[in-house]
Amino acid sequence: MMKKDFDVVVVGAGHAGCEAALIAARSGRETALITIDLDKIARMSCNPAIGGPGKSQLVREIDALGGEMARNTDKAALHLRRLNTSKGRAMQVMRAQTDRESYSENMKRTIELQSNLRLYEGMAERLKTEGERVTGLVTREGMEFNAGAVVLTTGTFLRGKVYLGDVSYPAGRSGEPPAEGLSESLEELGLETSRMNTDTTPRVNGSTIDFSKLDYQETADEPFAFSYMSERFTLPDEYPVYLTETNERTHQIIKENIDRNPRYNGTVVSAHPRYCPSLESKVIEYPERDHHRVFIEPEGEKSQEYYLQGIYTSFPPELQEKVVRSMEGMEEAHIERYGYGIEYDYLHPRQLKPTLETKRITGLFTAGQINGTTGYEEAAGQGILAGINAALLGEGEFSLDRSEAFIGVMVDDLVTKGVDEPYRMLPSRAEYRIMLRENNADFRLTEQARRLGLIGEERYERFASKEEETERLLEKLRQERVSPGERVNSLLRDKGTSPLEEQGASLYELLKRPELDWKDVAQLGSFPEEIAPAVKKEIEIRAKYEGYIKKQQDQIERFKRMEDKEIPSEVDYEELEGLSSEGRQKLQEVEPKTLGQAERIPGVSRSDVTILTMWLH
């Protein structure tokens, strides 16, 4: 058996695996990345898009930590949108349609050029361990990889099974074999797995769609970029996203044939996504809705395929054709790839530490759908955290808490609350989301990334310059005052806000007014014209959301006090008198590191936390 020695071995080159392998290699660790098919690295198995509410924040955090997803998105973008524009600036986020093949090719090229990183085609078959420590793995092809840290990012491949109506067959994705041995290896090590399922959508040939009947969304004319290292850009409006919708006929087809759906006829009984449901689920479970929107998204510059966002299905092919052709503009549509359902194994995430290392096996990390999540961005966020900690193994640990990052919220939810359905990151899950904005991930995480050696000097200097300019201009706004006068009050009246009284106001006080923006206030002061748009946006948000920010800072201070109260690992919950039976069980299962984490465990009551607090004192 051929043997290879590495510091870190990453299994799977999806979005989690790419980030894990790249960051481990960039941390100076000799790293191997093993994947079943080198032509499908960073494959967008679902929709060809990055970003959106809850997800754009993750992408920016990955970027601030030295990851690749944001830069790769900027390279492959076809169509840009800013979402939540009806909300305040702090809640607005970016979303990009990308060229599916370009995204994959660019990521593969990045990996191949990365120093300390070697790429291998193969299938991981079995983990190697000594006692309760991982020592490497063996592949189906007869190669043995020795390493002190292994990161599993297996996506939907663990005992994966595809469903199209009455037909089913083993597959990790359509056309790719499943990983059978690895699940058995995990279970032999005492790790608990369960099953989840999800659906994909049909892909349609664009030359068979009647676009003349459809509304469409233009690309944004506002320049922006996902990566803090990219120059802001706009795109020509060559790849619009079109819209159609289901109708009474569509819904009738689904209702009449629902027994052909494997989820509704009892064939598949595992957990499925609540926040990305199948079309069949939407029609059956929301009968009051007479239509559902469908976004027709381009797949790439060199492809005629369009992705039907909103038609997730596991119906048999003949029914998929009836459903698609029942919608306006799609009457003659030709499906090139049929949607399908896929069921797979996942690892219960309560078996993980906040570093994403398994509690039972030292050096074994997991990230992505193996942890019960769904989504490219969620996977990549876990991947970079697991990769950082795999590189740090034996030297320290790195974790993010709920007040620092959306990544921290997601991981805390996973390891503290667990999952009973595929987990998706939503803004509503983050209680401090005004502090965890899309635009300020660099302010929150760059210093930590530098301390860990994850970013270069160019990135840090760019951030330091932005931070210095932001603070300098904020101070200037606070110090510079304007007095009531015809020019000032005329401007204020034109903007629909009250004129100044005798005492005047600082420019900062004026910027806090909802009717005024940076451009208005800058007219009343002396500011250079070349101020970066990102700096202007950060200043505006800090001024306009000052009250909310201060309130959340106070809440975070209370949160930090609870997080600072560490629970010794040797605590025996059986010996703590007064705990409820459920509370004792949940505390033993999760093994919380802090009193704050214990407080967030479902089933742990207020009185349980009080008893634990008294014991700690």
XYZ file of N, CA, C and O in Angstrom, residues 12 15 92 184 196 219 295 331 591:
36
model
N -13.021 15.407 0.504
C -14.122 16.095 -0.167
C -13.715 17.486 -0.611
O -13.228 18.275 0.188
N -17.519 22.906 -1.217
C -17.250 24.256 -0.719
C -16.597 24.230 0.664
O -15.747 25.064 0.971
N -29.087 45.263 4.291
C -28.973 44.956 2.872
C -27.799 44.013 2.612
O -26.782 44.074 3.287
N -19.561 3.533 7.859
C -19.301 2.393 8.730
C -18.111 2.666 9.638
O -18.128 2.310 10.827
N -30.747 12.330 6.317
C -31.449 13.525 5.863
C -31.696 13.391 4.372
O -31.082 12.556 3.696
N -29.287 43.103 -13.858
C -28.171 43.135 -12.923
C -28.064 44.527 -12.315
O -28.521 45.516 -12.904
N -37.765 31.340 -10.262
C -36.705 32.150 -10.852
C -35.926 31.291 -11.843
O -35.473 30.196 -11.503
N -43.927 26.409 -22.000
C -44.829 25.448 -22.649
C -44.086 24.435 -23.524
O -44.530 23.295 -23.683
N -22.066 18.612 26.889
C -20.823 18.976 27.591
C -20.467 20.445 27.339
O -19.444 20.760 26.746
